[in-house]
C-alpha positions as MATLAB code, in Angstrom:
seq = 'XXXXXXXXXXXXXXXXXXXXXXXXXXXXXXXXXXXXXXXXXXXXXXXXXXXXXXXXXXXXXXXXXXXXXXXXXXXXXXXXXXXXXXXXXXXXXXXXXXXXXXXXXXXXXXXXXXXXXXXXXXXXXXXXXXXXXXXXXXXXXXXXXXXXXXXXXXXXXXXXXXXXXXXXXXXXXXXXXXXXXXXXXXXXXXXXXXXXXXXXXXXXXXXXXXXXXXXXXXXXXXXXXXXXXXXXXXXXXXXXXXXXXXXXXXXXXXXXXXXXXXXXXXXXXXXXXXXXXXXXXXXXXXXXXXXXXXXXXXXXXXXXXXXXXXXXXXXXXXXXXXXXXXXXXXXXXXXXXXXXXXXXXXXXXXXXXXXXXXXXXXXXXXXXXXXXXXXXXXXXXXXXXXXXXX';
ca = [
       0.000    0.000    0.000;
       2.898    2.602    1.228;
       4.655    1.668   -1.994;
       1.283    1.828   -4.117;
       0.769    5.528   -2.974;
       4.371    6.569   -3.270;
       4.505    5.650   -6.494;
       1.531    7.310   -7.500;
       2.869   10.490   -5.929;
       6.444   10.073   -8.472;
       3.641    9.772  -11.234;
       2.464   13.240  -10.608;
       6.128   14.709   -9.409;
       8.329   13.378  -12.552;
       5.643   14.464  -15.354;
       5.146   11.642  -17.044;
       4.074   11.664  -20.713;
       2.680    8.348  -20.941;
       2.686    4.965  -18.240;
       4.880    3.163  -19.432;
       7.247    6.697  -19.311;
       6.455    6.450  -15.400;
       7.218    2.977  -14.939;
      10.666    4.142  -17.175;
      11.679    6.528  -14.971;
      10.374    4.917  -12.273;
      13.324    2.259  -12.285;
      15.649    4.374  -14.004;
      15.622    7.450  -12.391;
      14.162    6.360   -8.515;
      15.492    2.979   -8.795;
      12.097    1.883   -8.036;
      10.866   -0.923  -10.886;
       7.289   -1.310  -10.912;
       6.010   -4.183  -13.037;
       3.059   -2.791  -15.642;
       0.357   -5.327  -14.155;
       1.382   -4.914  -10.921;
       0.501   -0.988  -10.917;
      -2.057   -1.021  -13.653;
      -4.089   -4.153  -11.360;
      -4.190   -1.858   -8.009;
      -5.673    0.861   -9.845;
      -8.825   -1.423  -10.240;
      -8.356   -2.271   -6.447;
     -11.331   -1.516   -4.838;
      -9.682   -2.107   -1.232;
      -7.066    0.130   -2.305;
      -9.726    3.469   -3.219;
     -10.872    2.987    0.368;
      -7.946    3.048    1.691;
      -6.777    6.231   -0.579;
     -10.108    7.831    0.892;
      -9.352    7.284    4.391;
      -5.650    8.685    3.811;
      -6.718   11.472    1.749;
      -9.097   12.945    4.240;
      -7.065   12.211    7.201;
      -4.535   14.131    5.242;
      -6.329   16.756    4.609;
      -8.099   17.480    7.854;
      -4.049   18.104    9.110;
      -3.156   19.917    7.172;
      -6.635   21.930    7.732;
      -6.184   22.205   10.953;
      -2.335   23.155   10.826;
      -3.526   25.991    8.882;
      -5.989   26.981   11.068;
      -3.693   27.412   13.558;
      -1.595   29.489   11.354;
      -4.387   31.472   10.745;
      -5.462   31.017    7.752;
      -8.609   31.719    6.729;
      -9.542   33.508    3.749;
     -12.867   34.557    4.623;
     -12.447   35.229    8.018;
     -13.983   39.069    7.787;
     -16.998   37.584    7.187;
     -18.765   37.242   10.713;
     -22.183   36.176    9.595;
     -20.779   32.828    8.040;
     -18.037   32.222   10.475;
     -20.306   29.088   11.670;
     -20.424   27.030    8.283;
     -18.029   25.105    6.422;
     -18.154   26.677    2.626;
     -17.270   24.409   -0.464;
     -17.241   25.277   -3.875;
     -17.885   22.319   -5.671;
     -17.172   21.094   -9.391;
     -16.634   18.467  -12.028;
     -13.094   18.533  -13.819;
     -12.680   16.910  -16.344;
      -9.995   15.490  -18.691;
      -8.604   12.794  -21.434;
      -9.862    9.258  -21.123;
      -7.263    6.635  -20.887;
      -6.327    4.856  -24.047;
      -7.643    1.675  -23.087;
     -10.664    2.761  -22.582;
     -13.789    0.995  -24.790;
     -16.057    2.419  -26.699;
     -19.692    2.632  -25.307;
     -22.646    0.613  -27.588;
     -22.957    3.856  -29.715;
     -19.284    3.255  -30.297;
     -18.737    7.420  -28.486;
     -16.271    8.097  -25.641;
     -16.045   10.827  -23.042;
     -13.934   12.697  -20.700;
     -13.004   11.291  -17.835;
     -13.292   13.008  -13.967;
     -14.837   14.009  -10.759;
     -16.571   15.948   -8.495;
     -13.923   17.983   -6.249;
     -14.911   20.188   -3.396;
     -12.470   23.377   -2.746;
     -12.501   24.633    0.980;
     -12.815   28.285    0.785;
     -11.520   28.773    3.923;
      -8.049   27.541    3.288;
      -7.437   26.323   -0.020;
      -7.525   22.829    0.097;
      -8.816   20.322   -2.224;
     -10.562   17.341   -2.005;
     -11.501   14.362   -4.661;
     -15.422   14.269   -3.641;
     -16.803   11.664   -6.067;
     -15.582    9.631   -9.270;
     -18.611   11.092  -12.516;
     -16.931    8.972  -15.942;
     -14.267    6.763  -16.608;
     -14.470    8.108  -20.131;
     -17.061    5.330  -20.933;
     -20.550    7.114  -20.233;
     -21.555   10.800  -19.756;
     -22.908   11.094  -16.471;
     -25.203   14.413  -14.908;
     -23.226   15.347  -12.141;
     -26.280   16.489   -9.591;
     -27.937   12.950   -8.944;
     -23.830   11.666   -8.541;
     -23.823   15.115   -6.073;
     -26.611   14.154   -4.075;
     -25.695   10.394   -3.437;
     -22.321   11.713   -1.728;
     -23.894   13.959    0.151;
     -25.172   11.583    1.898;
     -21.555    9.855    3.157;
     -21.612   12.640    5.899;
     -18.912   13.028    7.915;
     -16.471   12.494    5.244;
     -15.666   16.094    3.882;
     -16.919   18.817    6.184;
     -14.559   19.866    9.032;
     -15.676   20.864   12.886;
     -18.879   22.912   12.202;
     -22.385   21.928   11.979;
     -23.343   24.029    9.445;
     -22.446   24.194    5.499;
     -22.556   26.417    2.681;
     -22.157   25.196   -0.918;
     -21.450   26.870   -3.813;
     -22.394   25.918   -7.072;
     -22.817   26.318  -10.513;
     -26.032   26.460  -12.095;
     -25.713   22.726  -12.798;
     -26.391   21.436  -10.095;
     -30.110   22.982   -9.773;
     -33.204   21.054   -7.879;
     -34.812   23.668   -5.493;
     -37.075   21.286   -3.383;
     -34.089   19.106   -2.579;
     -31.433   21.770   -1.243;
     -34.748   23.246    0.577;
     -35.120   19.834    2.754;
     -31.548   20.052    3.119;
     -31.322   23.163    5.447;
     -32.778   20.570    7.992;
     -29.504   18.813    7.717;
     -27.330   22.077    7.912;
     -26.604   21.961    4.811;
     -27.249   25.745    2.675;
     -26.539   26.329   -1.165;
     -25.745   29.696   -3.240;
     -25.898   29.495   -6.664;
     -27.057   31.754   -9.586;
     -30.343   31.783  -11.388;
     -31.237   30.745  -14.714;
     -32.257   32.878  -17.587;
     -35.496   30.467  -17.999;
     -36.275   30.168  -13.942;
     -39.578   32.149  -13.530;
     -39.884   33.897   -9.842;
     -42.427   34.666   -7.796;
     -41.721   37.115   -5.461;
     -43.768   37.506   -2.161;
     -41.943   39.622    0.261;
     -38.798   42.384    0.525;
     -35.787   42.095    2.836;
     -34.178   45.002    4.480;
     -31.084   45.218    3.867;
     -28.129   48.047    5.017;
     -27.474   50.158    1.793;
     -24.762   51.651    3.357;
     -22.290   48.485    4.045;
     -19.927   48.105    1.853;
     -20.286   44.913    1.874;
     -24.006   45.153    0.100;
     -22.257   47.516   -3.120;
     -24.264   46.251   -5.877;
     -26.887   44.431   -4.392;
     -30.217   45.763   -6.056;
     -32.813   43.915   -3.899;
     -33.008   41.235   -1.642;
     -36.162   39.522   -1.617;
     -38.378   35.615   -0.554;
     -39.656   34.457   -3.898;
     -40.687   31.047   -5.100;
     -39.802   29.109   -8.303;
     -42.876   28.292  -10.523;
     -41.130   25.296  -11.382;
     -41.042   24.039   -8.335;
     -43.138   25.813   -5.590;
     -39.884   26.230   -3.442;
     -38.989   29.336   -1.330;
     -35.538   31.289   -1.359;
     -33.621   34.666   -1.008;
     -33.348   36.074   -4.535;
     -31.009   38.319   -5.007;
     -30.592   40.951   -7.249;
     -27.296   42.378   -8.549;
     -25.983   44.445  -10.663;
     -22.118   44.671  -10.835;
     -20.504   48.460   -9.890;
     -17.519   48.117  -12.345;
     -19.698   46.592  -15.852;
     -23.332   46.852  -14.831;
     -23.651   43.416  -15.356;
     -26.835   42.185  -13.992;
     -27.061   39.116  -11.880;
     -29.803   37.002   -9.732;
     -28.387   34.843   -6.701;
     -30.780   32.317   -4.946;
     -29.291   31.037   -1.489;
     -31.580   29.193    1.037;
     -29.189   30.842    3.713;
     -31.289   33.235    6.286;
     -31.297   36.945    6.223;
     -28.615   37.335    9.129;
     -26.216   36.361    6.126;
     -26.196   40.110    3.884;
     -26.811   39.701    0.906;
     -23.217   40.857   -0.517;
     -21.677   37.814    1.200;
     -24.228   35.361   -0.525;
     -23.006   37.324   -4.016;
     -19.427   37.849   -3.126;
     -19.370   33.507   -2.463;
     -20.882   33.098   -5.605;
     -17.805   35.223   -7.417;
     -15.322   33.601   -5.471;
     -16.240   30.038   -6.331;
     -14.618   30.469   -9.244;
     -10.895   30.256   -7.457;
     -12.246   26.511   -7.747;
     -11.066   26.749  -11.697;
      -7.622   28.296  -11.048;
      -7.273   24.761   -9.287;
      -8.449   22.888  -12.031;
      -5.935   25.149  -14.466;
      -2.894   23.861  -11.992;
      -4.047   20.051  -12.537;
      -3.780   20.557  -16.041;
      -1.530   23.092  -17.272;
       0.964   22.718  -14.413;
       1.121   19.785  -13.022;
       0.264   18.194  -16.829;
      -2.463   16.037  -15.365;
      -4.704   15.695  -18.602;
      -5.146   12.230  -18.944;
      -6.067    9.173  -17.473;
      -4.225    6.689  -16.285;
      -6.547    3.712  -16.515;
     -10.205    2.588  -17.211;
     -12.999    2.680  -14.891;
     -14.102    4.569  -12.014;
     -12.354    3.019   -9.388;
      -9.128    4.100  -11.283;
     -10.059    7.763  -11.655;
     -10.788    8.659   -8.457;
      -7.656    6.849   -7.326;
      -5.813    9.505   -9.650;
      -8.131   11.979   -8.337;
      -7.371   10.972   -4.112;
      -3.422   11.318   -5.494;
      -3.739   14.753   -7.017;
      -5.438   16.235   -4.258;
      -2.763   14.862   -2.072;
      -0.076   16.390   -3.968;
      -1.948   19.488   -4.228;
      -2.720   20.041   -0.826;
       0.770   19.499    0.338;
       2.097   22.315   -2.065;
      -0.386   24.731   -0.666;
       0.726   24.066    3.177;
       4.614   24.455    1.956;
       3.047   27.811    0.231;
       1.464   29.161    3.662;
       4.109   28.167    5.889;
       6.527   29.981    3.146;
       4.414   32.941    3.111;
       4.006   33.310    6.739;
       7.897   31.878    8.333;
       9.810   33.366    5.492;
       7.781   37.079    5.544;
       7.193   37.101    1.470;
       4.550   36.896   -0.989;
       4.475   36.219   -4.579;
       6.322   39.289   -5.899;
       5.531   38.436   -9.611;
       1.267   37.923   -9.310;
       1.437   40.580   -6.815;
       2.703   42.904   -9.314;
       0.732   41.727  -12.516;
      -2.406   42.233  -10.232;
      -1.767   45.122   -9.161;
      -1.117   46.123  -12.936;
      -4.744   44.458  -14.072;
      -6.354   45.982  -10.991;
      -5.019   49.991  -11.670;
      -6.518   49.535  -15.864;
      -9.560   48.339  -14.510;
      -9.966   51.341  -12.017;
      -8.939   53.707  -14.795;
     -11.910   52.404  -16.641;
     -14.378   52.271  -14.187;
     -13.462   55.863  -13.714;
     -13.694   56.594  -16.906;
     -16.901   55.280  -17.392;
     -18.193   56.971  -14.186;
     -18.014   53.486  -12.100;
     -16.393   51.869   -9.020;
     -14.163   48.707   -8.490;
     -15.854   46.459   -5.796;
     -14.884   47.693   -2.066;
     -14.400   43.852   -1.546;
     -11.266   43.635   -4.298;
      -9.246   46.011   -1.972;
     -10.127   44.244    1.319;
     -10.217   40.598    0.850;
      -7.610   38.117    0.743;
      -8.241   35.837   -2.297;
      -7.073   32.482   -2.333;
      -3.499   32.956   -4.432;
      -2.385   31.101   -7.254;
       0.970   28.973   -6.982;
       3.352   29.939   -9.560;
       4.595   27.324  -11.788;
       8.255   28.309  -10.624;
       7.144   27.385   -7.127;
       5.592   24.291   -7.890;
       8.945   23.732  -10.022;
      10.673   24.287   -6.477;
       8.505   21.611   -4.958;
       9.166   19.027   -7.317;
      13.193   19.435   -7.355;
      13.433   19.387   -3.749;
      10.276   16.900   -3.013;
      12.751   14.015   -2.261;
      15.518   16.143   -0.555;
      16.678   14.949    2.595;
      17.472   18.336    3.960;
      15.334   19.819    7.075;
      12.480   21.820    6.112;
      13.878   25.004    7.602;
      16.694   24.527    5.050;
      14.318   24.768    2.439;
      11.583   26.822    3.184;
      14.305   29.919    1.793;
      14.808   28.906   -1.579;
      11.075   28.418   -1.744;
      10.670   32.136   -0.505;
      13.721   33.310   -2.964;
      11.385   31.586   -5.349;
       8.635   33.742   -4.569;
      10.667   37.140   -4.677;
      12.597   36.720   -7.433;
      11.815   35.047  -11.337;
      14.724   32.712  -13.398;
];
């Protein structure tokens, strides 16, 4: 098993092009050899996904709670929601494997899953396997189903908000779950017909609230079910927006939209599987396999992001590069606003946002992954990484 999941972590680290490239490199480079069968047969292991879950989550509730201590939370201004857990949640999707077969319509799919991103702290987590590449799956009934396996995702709190895409829409069902603790924010279709029946006051003045329009109860026709709908209409395009959250009114309505607009941080994840850590494949058929890939990712991920923190917070430094090109994107986009007689959110100034790892620190990582050297020894070059670009 220890063997199994190292081996799966040198998969990920060494960038392999194809399998039998890792199992190359594997004995030529680690001086590991891993026979084909024996690797390919415990990605079908059924024993061994269970065990993958168990250490993934275990994994990540450490390092949760290491950076809780640190003080890490990215939402922590927010004292109306500082009782719930918040997950953004998503499919990602990428390359079936090449052995995969061809459905009865002879067609084949993506493969992926259903990850949750805490937007507390960063983390990931591989929630539930969606298509080996074989069928194309609706991701809301696959949702629901794990949803039910409580206990396995959330952290301390009783309480928990999730944020999704319009997707994963059923109105009755996320209304029976407030009973559970569990609340959703989401945005409204084009098509969804509302009923209103009653304002909410809301404070006009908080910054917070900039852009929200209205805040109102209002039922879907489709469905007879009851929610805040919110109305917004964004201060730097005018773009306008409707937000349904089953959350109560001691939540303002700019957190609810703010959420929403941060959900998306979920996708700069996503972007790092692919494009950085060149996860865009498969590596075998069937479900059991990809969300054994999936567990291994996320524990990969997850460890980059603690080294990031601790670098961040022991060393003194930021990202000097995306700290710079944001400030750049953020001083055109006042100019413009201006221009056009509008304001940048009050919330882009004030909020930490979940940052981005730069490829050349995830480069760092990987060189000095196997290094035998103290962390303390190498916590510097990962900050002299952050200040200062090859």
């Amino acid at each position: 098993d220890e063997n199994f999941i190292n081996a799966g972590i040198r998969r990920i680290i060494a960038e392999n092009k194809t399998g039998r490239d890792f199992l190359q490199k594997s004995e030529e480079i680690f001086d590991v050899p891993i026979a084909r069968t024996t690797f390919s047969d415990a990605m079908h292991s059924s024993r061994r996904l269970e065990l993958l879950n168990q250490i993934a989550y275990s994994n990540y509730k450490s390092i949760n709670q290491e950076l809780s201590d640190d003080g890490i939370d990215y939402l922590h201004e927010f004292k109306d929601i500082d009782e719930h857990d918040i997950f953004s949640v998503d499919g990602h999707f990428i390359e079936h494997s090449s052995h995969t077969q061809r459905n009865a319509k002879g067609k084949l799919y993506a493969s992926g899953n259903l990850y949750i991103l805490n937007m507390r702290s960063g983390l990931i987590q591989q929630f539930a396997g969606v298509s080996d590449g074989s069928v194309k799956n609706h991701e809301m009934p696959i949702f629901k189903e794990r949803m039910a396996v409580k206990g396995s995702y959330c952290d301390d709190k009783n309480k928990t908000i999730w944020i999704n895409d319009r997707a994963y829409i059923d109105h009755r069902w996320w209304i029976k779950q407030k009973a559970k603790g569990n609340y959703v924010i989401s945005k409204s279709k084009k098509n969804n017909s509302v009923l209103y029946c009653g304002d909410l006051e809301f404070d006009k003045e908080d910054l917070v609230n900039a852009g929200v329009v209205s805040d109102r109860l209002g039922g879907f026709t489709s469905s007879g079910a009851t929610m805040r709908i919110i109305e917004y209409m964004d201060p730097e395009t005018q773009e306008q927006m409707t937000f349904y959250t089953t959350l109560g009114k001691e939540v303002r309505p700019g957190v609810v939209c703010w959420l929403y607009f941060l959900r998306w941080k979920i996708e700069k994840v996503f972007d790092c599987f692919k494009n950085t850590l060149g996860e865009t494949k498969a590596w075998a058929t069937g479900n059991t396999a990809i969300q054994i890939q999936g567990h291994l990712i996320c524990l990969f991920y997850n460890f980059m992001q603690l080294l990031s923190e601790k670098t961040k917070k022991l060393e003194l430094c930021e990202d000097k590069k995306a700290e710079k090109k944001y400030t750049e994107n953020l001083k055109v986009r006042e100019d413009k606003a201006k221009e056009l007689g509008r304001i940048i959110h009050p919330l882009i100034y004030t909020c930490r946002k979940i940052s981005r790892m730069s490829c050349q620190f995830i480069r760092s990582v990987r060189n000095h992954f196997f290094s035998e050297k103290p962390l303390s020894l190498i916590l510097p070059i990962f900050a002299e990484r952050l200040r200062r670009y090859l």
